[in-house]
PDB file of C-alpha atoms and ligand atoms in Angstrom:
ATOM      1  CA  UNK A   1     -63.962 -27.452  43.186  1.00 45.00           C
ATOM      2  CA  UNK A   2     -65.044 -25.595  40.114  1.00 46.00           C
ATOM      3  CA  UNK A   3     -68.263 -26.100  38.293  1.00 53.00           C
ATOM      4  CA  UNK A   4     -70.941 -24.302  36.264  1.00 64.00           C
ATOM      5  CA  UNK A   5     -73.765 -23.097  38.445  1.00 74.00           C
ATOM      6  CA  UNK A   6     -75.794 -21.596  35.608  1.00 76.00           C
ATOM      7  CA  UNK A   7     -79.397 -22.780  35.798  1.00 86.00           C
ATOM      8  CA  UNK A   8     -81.543 -23.687  32.778  1.00 92.00           C
ATOM      9  CA  UNK A   9     -85.047 -23.712  34.245  1.00 95.00           C
ATOM     10  CA  UNK A  10     -86.818 -21.302  36.558  1.00 96.00           C
ATOM     11  CA  UNK A  11     -86.860 -22.486  40.172  1.00 92.00           C
ATOM     12  CA  UNK A  12     -90.297 -20.774  40.590  1.00 94.00           C
ATOM     13  CA  UNK A  13     -92.250 -21.890  37.537  1.00 96.00           C
ATOM     14  CA  UNK A  14     -90.014 -24.267  35.582  1.00 96.00           C
ATOM     15  CA  UNK A  15     -89.938 -22.174  32.426  1.00 96.00           C
ATOM     16  CA  UNK A  16     -86.656 -22.060  30.480  1.00 96.00           C
ATOM     17  CA  UNK A  17     -84.612 -19.086  31.638  1.00 95.00           C
ATOM     18  CA  UNK A  18     -82.788 -16.609  29.367  1.00 95.00           C
ATOM     19  CA  UNK A  19     -79.500 -14.824  30.007  1.00 93.00           C
ATOM     20  CA  UNK A  20     -79.752 -11.017  29.883  1.00 93.00           C
ATOM     21  CA  UNK A  21     -79.064  -7.888  31.859  1.00 94.00           C
ATOM     22  CA  UNK A  22     -82.093  -7.009  34.039  1.00 91.00           C
ATOM     23  CA  UNK A  23     -83.928  -3.677  33.403  1.00 86.00           C
ATOM     24  CA  UNK A  24     -83.417  -2.405  36.966  1.00 85.00           C
ATOM     25  CA  UNK A  25     -79.988  -0.783  36.640  1.00 87.00           C
ATOM     26  CA  UNK A  26     -78.094  -4.051  37.186  1.00 90.00           C
ATOM     27  CA  UNK A  27     -74.985  -4.327  35.017  1.00 91.00           C
ATOM     28  CA  UNK A  28     -74.413  -8.103  34.983  1.00 91.00           C
ATOM     29  CA  UNK A  29     -75.857 -10.871  32.860  1.00 92.00           C
ATOM     30  CA  UNK A  30     -78.374 -12.848  34.922  1.00 93.00           C
ATOM     31  CA  UNK A  31     -80.540 -15.922  34.495  1.00 93.00           C
ATOM     32  CA  UNK A  32     -84.029 -14.439  34.098  1.00 95.00           C
ATOM     33  CA  UNK A  33     -87.341 -16.191  33.651  1.00 96.00           C
ATOM     34  CA  UNK A  34     -89.339 -14.641  30.795  1.00 95.00           C
ATOM     35  CA  UNK A  35     -92.517 -16.158  32.154  1.00 96.00           C
ATOM     36  CA  UNK A  36     -92.562 -14.987  35.795  1.00 96.00           C
ATOM     37  CA  UNK A  37     -89.697 -12.414  35.678  1.00 93.00           C
ATOM     38  CA  UNK A  38     -87.746 -14.039  38.517  1.00 94.00           C
ATOM     39  CA  UNK A  39     -84.081 -13.100  38.432  1.00 93.00           C
ATOM     40  CA  UNK A  40     -81.913 -16.078  39.546  1.00 93.00           C
ATOM     41  CA  UNK A  41     -78.782 -14.647  41.130  1.00 91.00           C
ATOM     42  CA  UNK A  42     -75.678 -16.825  41.371  1.00 89.00           C
ATOM     43  CA  UNK A  43     -73.304 -15.804  44.150  1.00 92.00           C
ATOM     44  CA  UNK A  44     -69.959 -17.119  45.403  1.00 95.00           C
ATOM     45  CA  UNK A  45     -69.809 -20.243  47.564  1.00 96.00           C
ATOM     46  CA  UNK A  46     -67.707 -20.727  50.704  1.00 98.00           C
ATOM     47  CA  UNK A  47     -65.294 -23.634  50.975  1.00 98.00           C
ATOM     48  CA  UNK A  48     -64.341 -24.239  54.605  1.00 98.00           C
ATOM     49  CA  UNK A  49     -61.649 -26.488  56.069  1.00 98.00           C
ATOM     50  CA  UNK A  50     -58.890 -26.938  58.610  1.00 98.00           C
ATOM     51  CA  UNK A  51     -55.141 -27.340  59.056  1.00 98.00           C
ATOM     52  CA  UNK A  52     -55.180 -30.249  61.567  1.00 98.00           C
ATOM     53  CA  UNK A  53     -51.948 -30.571  63.508  1.00 98.00           C
ATOM     54  CA  UNK A  54     -50.480 -33.133  65.965  1.00 98.00           C
ATOM     55  CA  UNK A  55     -47.073 -32.106  67.380  1.00 96.00           C
ATOM     56  CA  UNK A  56     -44.928 -31.310  64.304  1.00 96.00           C
ATOM     57  CA  UNK A  57     -47.204 -33.128  61.888  1.00 98.00           C
ATOM     58  CA  UNK A  58     -50.043 -31.956  59.597  1.00 98.00           C
ATOM     59  CA  UNK A  59     -52.948 -34.149  58.543  1.00 98.00           C
ATOM     60  CA  UNK A  60     -53.655 -34.451  54.796  1.00 98.00           C
ATOM     61  CA  UNK A  61     -56.349 -36.488  53.074  1.00 98.00           C
ATOM     62  CA  UNK A  62     -55.923 -38.292  49.733  1.00 97.00           C
ATOM     63  CA  UNK A  63     -59.018 -37.498  47.667  1.00 96.00           C
ATOM     64  CA  UNK A  64     -61.258 -40.413  46.596  1.00 96.00           C
ATOM     65  CA  UNK A  65     -63.543 -38.171  44.491  1.00 94.00           C
ATOM     66  CA  UNK A  66     -63.196 -35.929  41.463  1.00 94.00           C
ATOM     67  CA  UNK A  67     -61.944 -33.363  40.887  1.00 92.00           C
ATOM     68  CA  UNK A  68     -58.308 -34.177  41.649  1.00 95.00           C
ATOM     69  CA  UNK A  69     -58.949 -37.760  42.729  1.00 96.00           C
ATOM     70  CA  UNK A  70     -55.770 -39.270  44.175  1.00 97.00           C
ATOM     71  CA  UNK A  71     -54.290 -35.886  45.074  1.00 98.00           C
ATOM     72  CA  UNK A  72     -53.690 -34.725  48.700  1.00 98.00           C
ATOM     73  CA  UNK A  73     -55.706 -32.001  50.387  1.00 98.00           C
ATOM     74  CA  UNK A  74     -56.426 -30.459  53.711  1.00 98.00           C
ATOM     75  CA  UNK A  75     -59.877 -31.543  54.839  1.00 98.00           C
ATOM     76  CA  UNK A  76     -62.355 -28.982  53.347  1.00 97.00           C
ATOM     77  CA  UNK A  77     -65.637 -28.699  51.492  1.00 97.00           C
ATOM     78  CA  UNK A  78     -68.633 -26.545  50.753  1.00 97.00           C
ATOM     79  CA  UNK A  79     -70.328 -24.816  53.692  1.00 97.00           C
ATOM     80  CA  UNK A  80     -73.918 -25.848  54.273  1.00 97.00           C
ATOM     81  CA  UNK A  81     -76.893 -23.613  55.022  1.00 96.00           C
ATOM     82  CA  UNK A  82     -77.513 -23.229  58.725  1.00 97.00           C
ATOM     83  CA  UNK A  83     -73.929 -23.621  59.898  1.00 98.00           C
ATOM     84  CA  UNK A  84     -71.140 -21.172  60.724  1.00 98.00           C
ATOM     85  CA  UNK A  85     -67.827 -21.206  58.893  1.00 98.00           C
ATOM     86  CA  UNK A  86     -66.082 -22.892  61.837  1.00 98.00           C
ATOM     87  CA  UNK A  87     -68.940 -25.448  62.222  1.00 98.00           C
ATOM     88  CA  UNK A  88     -68.643 -26.253  58.485  1.00 98.00           C
ATOM     89  CA  UNK A  89     -64.889 -26.587  58.705  1.00 98.00           C
ATOM     90  CA  UNK A  90     -65.185 -28.919  61.687  1.00 98.00           C
ATOM     91  CA  UNK A  91     -67.896 -31.058  59.953  1.00 98.00           C
ATOM     92  CA  UNK A  92     -65.802 -31.429  56.813  1.00 97.00           C
ATOM     93  CA  UNK A  93     -62.786 -32.406  58.876  1.00 98.00           C
ATOM     94  CA  UNK A  94     -64.801 -35.117  60.691  1.00 97.00           C
ATOM     95  CA  UNK A  95     -66.361 -36.368  57.472  1.00 96.00           C
ATOM     96  CA  UNK A  96     -63.135 -36.561  55.476  1.00 96.00           C
ATOM     97  CA  UNK A  97     -60.702 -37.800  58.151  1.00 97.00           C
ATOM     98  CA  UNK A  98     -62.715 -39.141  61.096  1.00 97.00           C
ATOM     99  CA  UNK A  99     -60.221 -37.318  63.297  1.00 97.00           C
ATOM    100  CA  UNK A 100     -60.894 -36.007  66.782  1.00 98.00           C
ATOM    101  CA  UNK A 101     -59.696 -32.467  67.273  1.00 98.00           C
ATOM    102  CA  UNK A 102     -60.196 -29.033  68.841  1.00 98.00           C
ATOM    103  CA  UNK A 103     -60.921 -26.047  66.549  1.00 98.00           C
ATOM    104  CA  UNK A 104     -58.464 -23.185  66.864  1.00 98.00           C
ATOM    105  CA  UNK A 105     -58.352 -19.756  65.180  1.00 98.00           C
ATOM    106  CA  UNK A 106     -59.155 -18.706  61.615  1.00 98.00           C
ATOM    107  CA  UNK A 107     -55.990 -18.864  59.548  1.00 98.00           C
ATOM    108  CA  UNK A 108     -56.536 -18.144  55.822  1.00 98.00           C
ATOM    109  CA  UNK A 109     -59.242 -16.343  53.886  1.00 98.00           C
ATOM    110  CA  UNK A 110     -58.732 -16.671  50.126  1.00 98.00           C
ATOM    111  CA  UNK A 111     -60.975 -15.160  47.435  1.00 98.00           C
ATOM    112  CA  UNK A 112     -60.867 -17.180  44.222  1.00 97.00           C
ATOM    113  CA  UNK A 113     -62.994 -15.051  41.836  1.00 95.00           C
ATOM    114  CA  UNK A 114     -62.202 -17.165  38.781  1.00 94.00           C
ATOM    115  CA  UNK A 115     -64.356 -19.955  40.199  1.00 93.00           C
ATOM    116  CA  UNK A 116     -66.665 -17.816  42.329  1.00 94.00           C
ATOM    117  CA  UNK A 117     -65.478 -19.144  45.689  1.00 97.00           C
ATOM    118  CA  UNK A 118     -64.064 -18.001  49.052  1.00 98.00           C
ATOM    119  CA  UNK A 119     -61.934 -20.523  50.915  1.00 98.00           C
ATOM    120  CA  UNK A 120     -61.533 -20.259  54.705  1.00 98.00           C
ATOM    121  CA  UNK A 121     -59.187 -22.482  56.753  1.00 98.00           C
ATOM    122  CA  UNK A 122     -58.991 -22.749  60.506  1.00 98.00           C
ATOM    123  CA  UNK A 123     -56.145 -24.275  62.489  1.00 98.00           C
ATOM    124  CA  UNK A 124     -57.136 -27.388  64.448  1.00 98.00           C
ATOM    125  CA  UNK A 125     -55.420 -29.341  67.250  1.00 98.00           C
ATOM    126  CA  UNK A 126     -55.649 -33.112  66.722  1.00 98.00           C
ATOM    127  CA  UNK A 127     -56.253 -35.106  69.938  1.00 98.00           C
ATOM    128  CA  UNK A 128     -54.619 -38.314  68.730  1.00 97.00           C
ATOM    129  CA  UNK A 129     -53.372 -40.031  65.575  1.00 97.00           C
ATOM    130  CA  UNK A 130     -56.275 -42.456  64.899  1.00 97.00           C
ATOM    131  CA  UNK A 131     -58.308 -41.578  61.812  1.00 97.00           C
ATOM    132  CA  UNK A 132     -61.409 -43.052  60.201  1.00 96.00           C
ATOM    133  CA  UNK A 133     -61.767 -41.470  56.741  1.00 94.00           C
ATOM    134  CA  UNK A 134     -65.169 -41.403  55.037  1.00 90.00           C
ATOM    135  CA  UNK A 135     -65.863 -42.387  51.415  1.00 93.00           C
ATOM    136  CA  UNK A 136     -64.474 -39.083  50.068  1.00 93.00           C
ATOM    137  CA  UNK A 137     -61.003 -39.959  51.322  1.00 95.00           C
ATOM    138  CA  UNK A 138     -58.722 -42.867  50.280  1.00 96.00           C
ATOM    139  CA  UNK A 139     -56.275 -42.270  53.055  1.00 96.00           C
ATOM    140  CA  UNK A 140     -55.644 -39.835  55.933  1.00 97.00           C
ATOM    141  CA  UNK A 141     -52.014 -39.420  56.849  1.00 97.00           C
ATOM    142  CA  UNK A 142     -49.789 -37.196  59.008  1.00 98.00           C
ATOM    143  CA  UNK A 143     -46.894 -35.442  57.267  1.00 98.00           C
ATOM    144  CA  UNK A 144     -43.854 -33.533  58.521  1.00 98.00           C
ATOM    145  CA  UNK A 145     -43.026 -30.329  56.730  1.00 98.00           C
ATOM    146  CA  UNK A 146     -40.188 -32.109  54.888  1.00 98.00           C
ATOM    147  CA  UNK A 147     -42.518 -34.885  53.654  1.00 98.00           C
ATOM    148  CA  UNK A 148     -45.422 -32.744  52.364  1.00 98.00           C
ATOM    149  CA  UNK A 149     -46.174 -33.947  48.845  1.00 98.00           C
ATOM    150  CA  UNK A 150     -46.013 -30.436  47.328  1.00 98.00           C
ATOM    151  CA  UNK A 151     -46.360 -31.625  43.709  1.00 98.00           C
ATOM    152  CA  UNK A 152     -49.311 -33.852  44.590  1.00 98.00           C
ATOM    153  CA  UNK A 153     -51.532 -31.299  46.313  1.00 98.00           C
ATOM    154  CA  UNK A 154     -55.083 -30.994  44.943  1.00 97.00           C
ATOM    155  CA  UNK A 155     -55.604 -27.244  45.097  1.00 96.00           C
ATOM    156  CA  UNK A 156     -53.686 -23.992  45.061  1.00 97.00           C
ATOM    157  CA  UNK A 157     -55.533 -22.811  48.185  1.00 98.00           C
ATOM    158  CA  UNK A 158     -54.223 -25.876  50.072  1.00 98.00           C
ATOM    159  CA  UNK A 159     -50.641 -25.141  48.921  1.00 98.00           C
ATOM    160  CA  UNK A 160     -50.918 -21.485  49.898  1.00 98.00           C
ATOM    161  CA  UNK A 161     -52.386 -22.346  53.316  1.00 98.00           C
ATOM    162  CA  UNK A 162     -49.666 -24.923  54.059  1.00 98.00           C
ATOM    163  CA  UNK A 163     -46.909 -22.475  52.979  1.00 98.00           C
ATOM    164  CA  UNK A 164     -48.272 -19.774  55.318  1.00 98.00           C
ATOM    165  CA  UNK A 165     -48.706 -22.341  58.085  1.00 98.00           C
ATOM    166  CA  UNK A 166     -45.044 -23.487  58.026  1.00 98.00           C
ATOM    167  CA  UNK A 167     -43.792 -19.858  57.679  1.00 98.00           C
ATOM    168  CA  UNK A 168     -45.819 -18.722  60.691  1.00 98.00           C
ATOM    169  CA  UNK A 169     -44.838 -21.713  62.724  1.00 98.00           C
ATOM    170  CA  UNK A 170     -41.134 -21.025  61.987  1.00 98.00           C
ATOM    171  CA  UNK A 171     -41.701 -17.375  63.007  1.00 98.00           C
ATOM    172  CA  UNK A 172     -43.373 -18.498  66.231  1.00 98.00           C
ATOM    173  CA  UNK A 173     -46.675 -16.623  65.634  1.00 98.00           C
ATOM    174  CA  UNK A 174     -49.872 -17.545  63.702  1.00 98.00           C
ATOM    175  CA  UNK A 175     -51.673 -14.642  62.049  1.00 98.00           C
ATOM    176  CA  UNK A 176     -54.727 -14.417  59.799  1.00 98.00           C
ATOM    177  CA  UNK A 177     -53.839 -14.283  56.101  1.00 98.00           C
ATOM    178  CA  UNK A 178     -56.405 -12.770  53.749  1.00 98.00           C
ATOM    179  CA  UNK A 179     -55.526 -12.607  50.037  1.00 98.00           C
ATOM    180  CA  UNK A 180     -56.778 -13.238  46.535  1.00 98.00           C
ATOM    181  CA  UNK A 181     -55.912 -16.069  44.167  1.00 96.00           C
ATOM    182  CA  UNK A 182     -56.183 -15.539  40.391  1.00 89.00           C
TER     183      UNK A 182
HETATM  184 ZN1   ZN B 201     -90.448 -18.442  36.201  1.00 51.26          ZN
END
């Protein structure tokens, strides 16, 4: 989930933008239009998802799209305008797994400054074990802790979230975990 969000043409007038530090006391390089002076800011994106659970089992989805096609992930994706973090996490879970579930509490908040993203995962309670994955998912499958394909996980944030999930479950209490990933 990493990509270059630099723009080449002004979203206001279409002129080619240039990269420079603005004259207003800003200290960062920005995409600036030399024609209409619009400064195009690029800010971090939120990735929102869930840890869907049924009894002792956790639902993972095998990715059918790049990046990391064929690797396993928790259902997650980019938050859309007009939705809350939990609404986005629920939408991504429905789209990628076709599962029916109840949203539970926020579980992990991970800043990933290297790629300009913040990942937020909620716990979710699955209502049954019938799934209907969308085109982004090859396969949706329940795993016990012992069967988690640790070496085949798509993203570090998924691995970290699962590790915290099993540790908290063993301890008998789920907390919110907020931390940074290099
Ligand atoms: Zn312009």
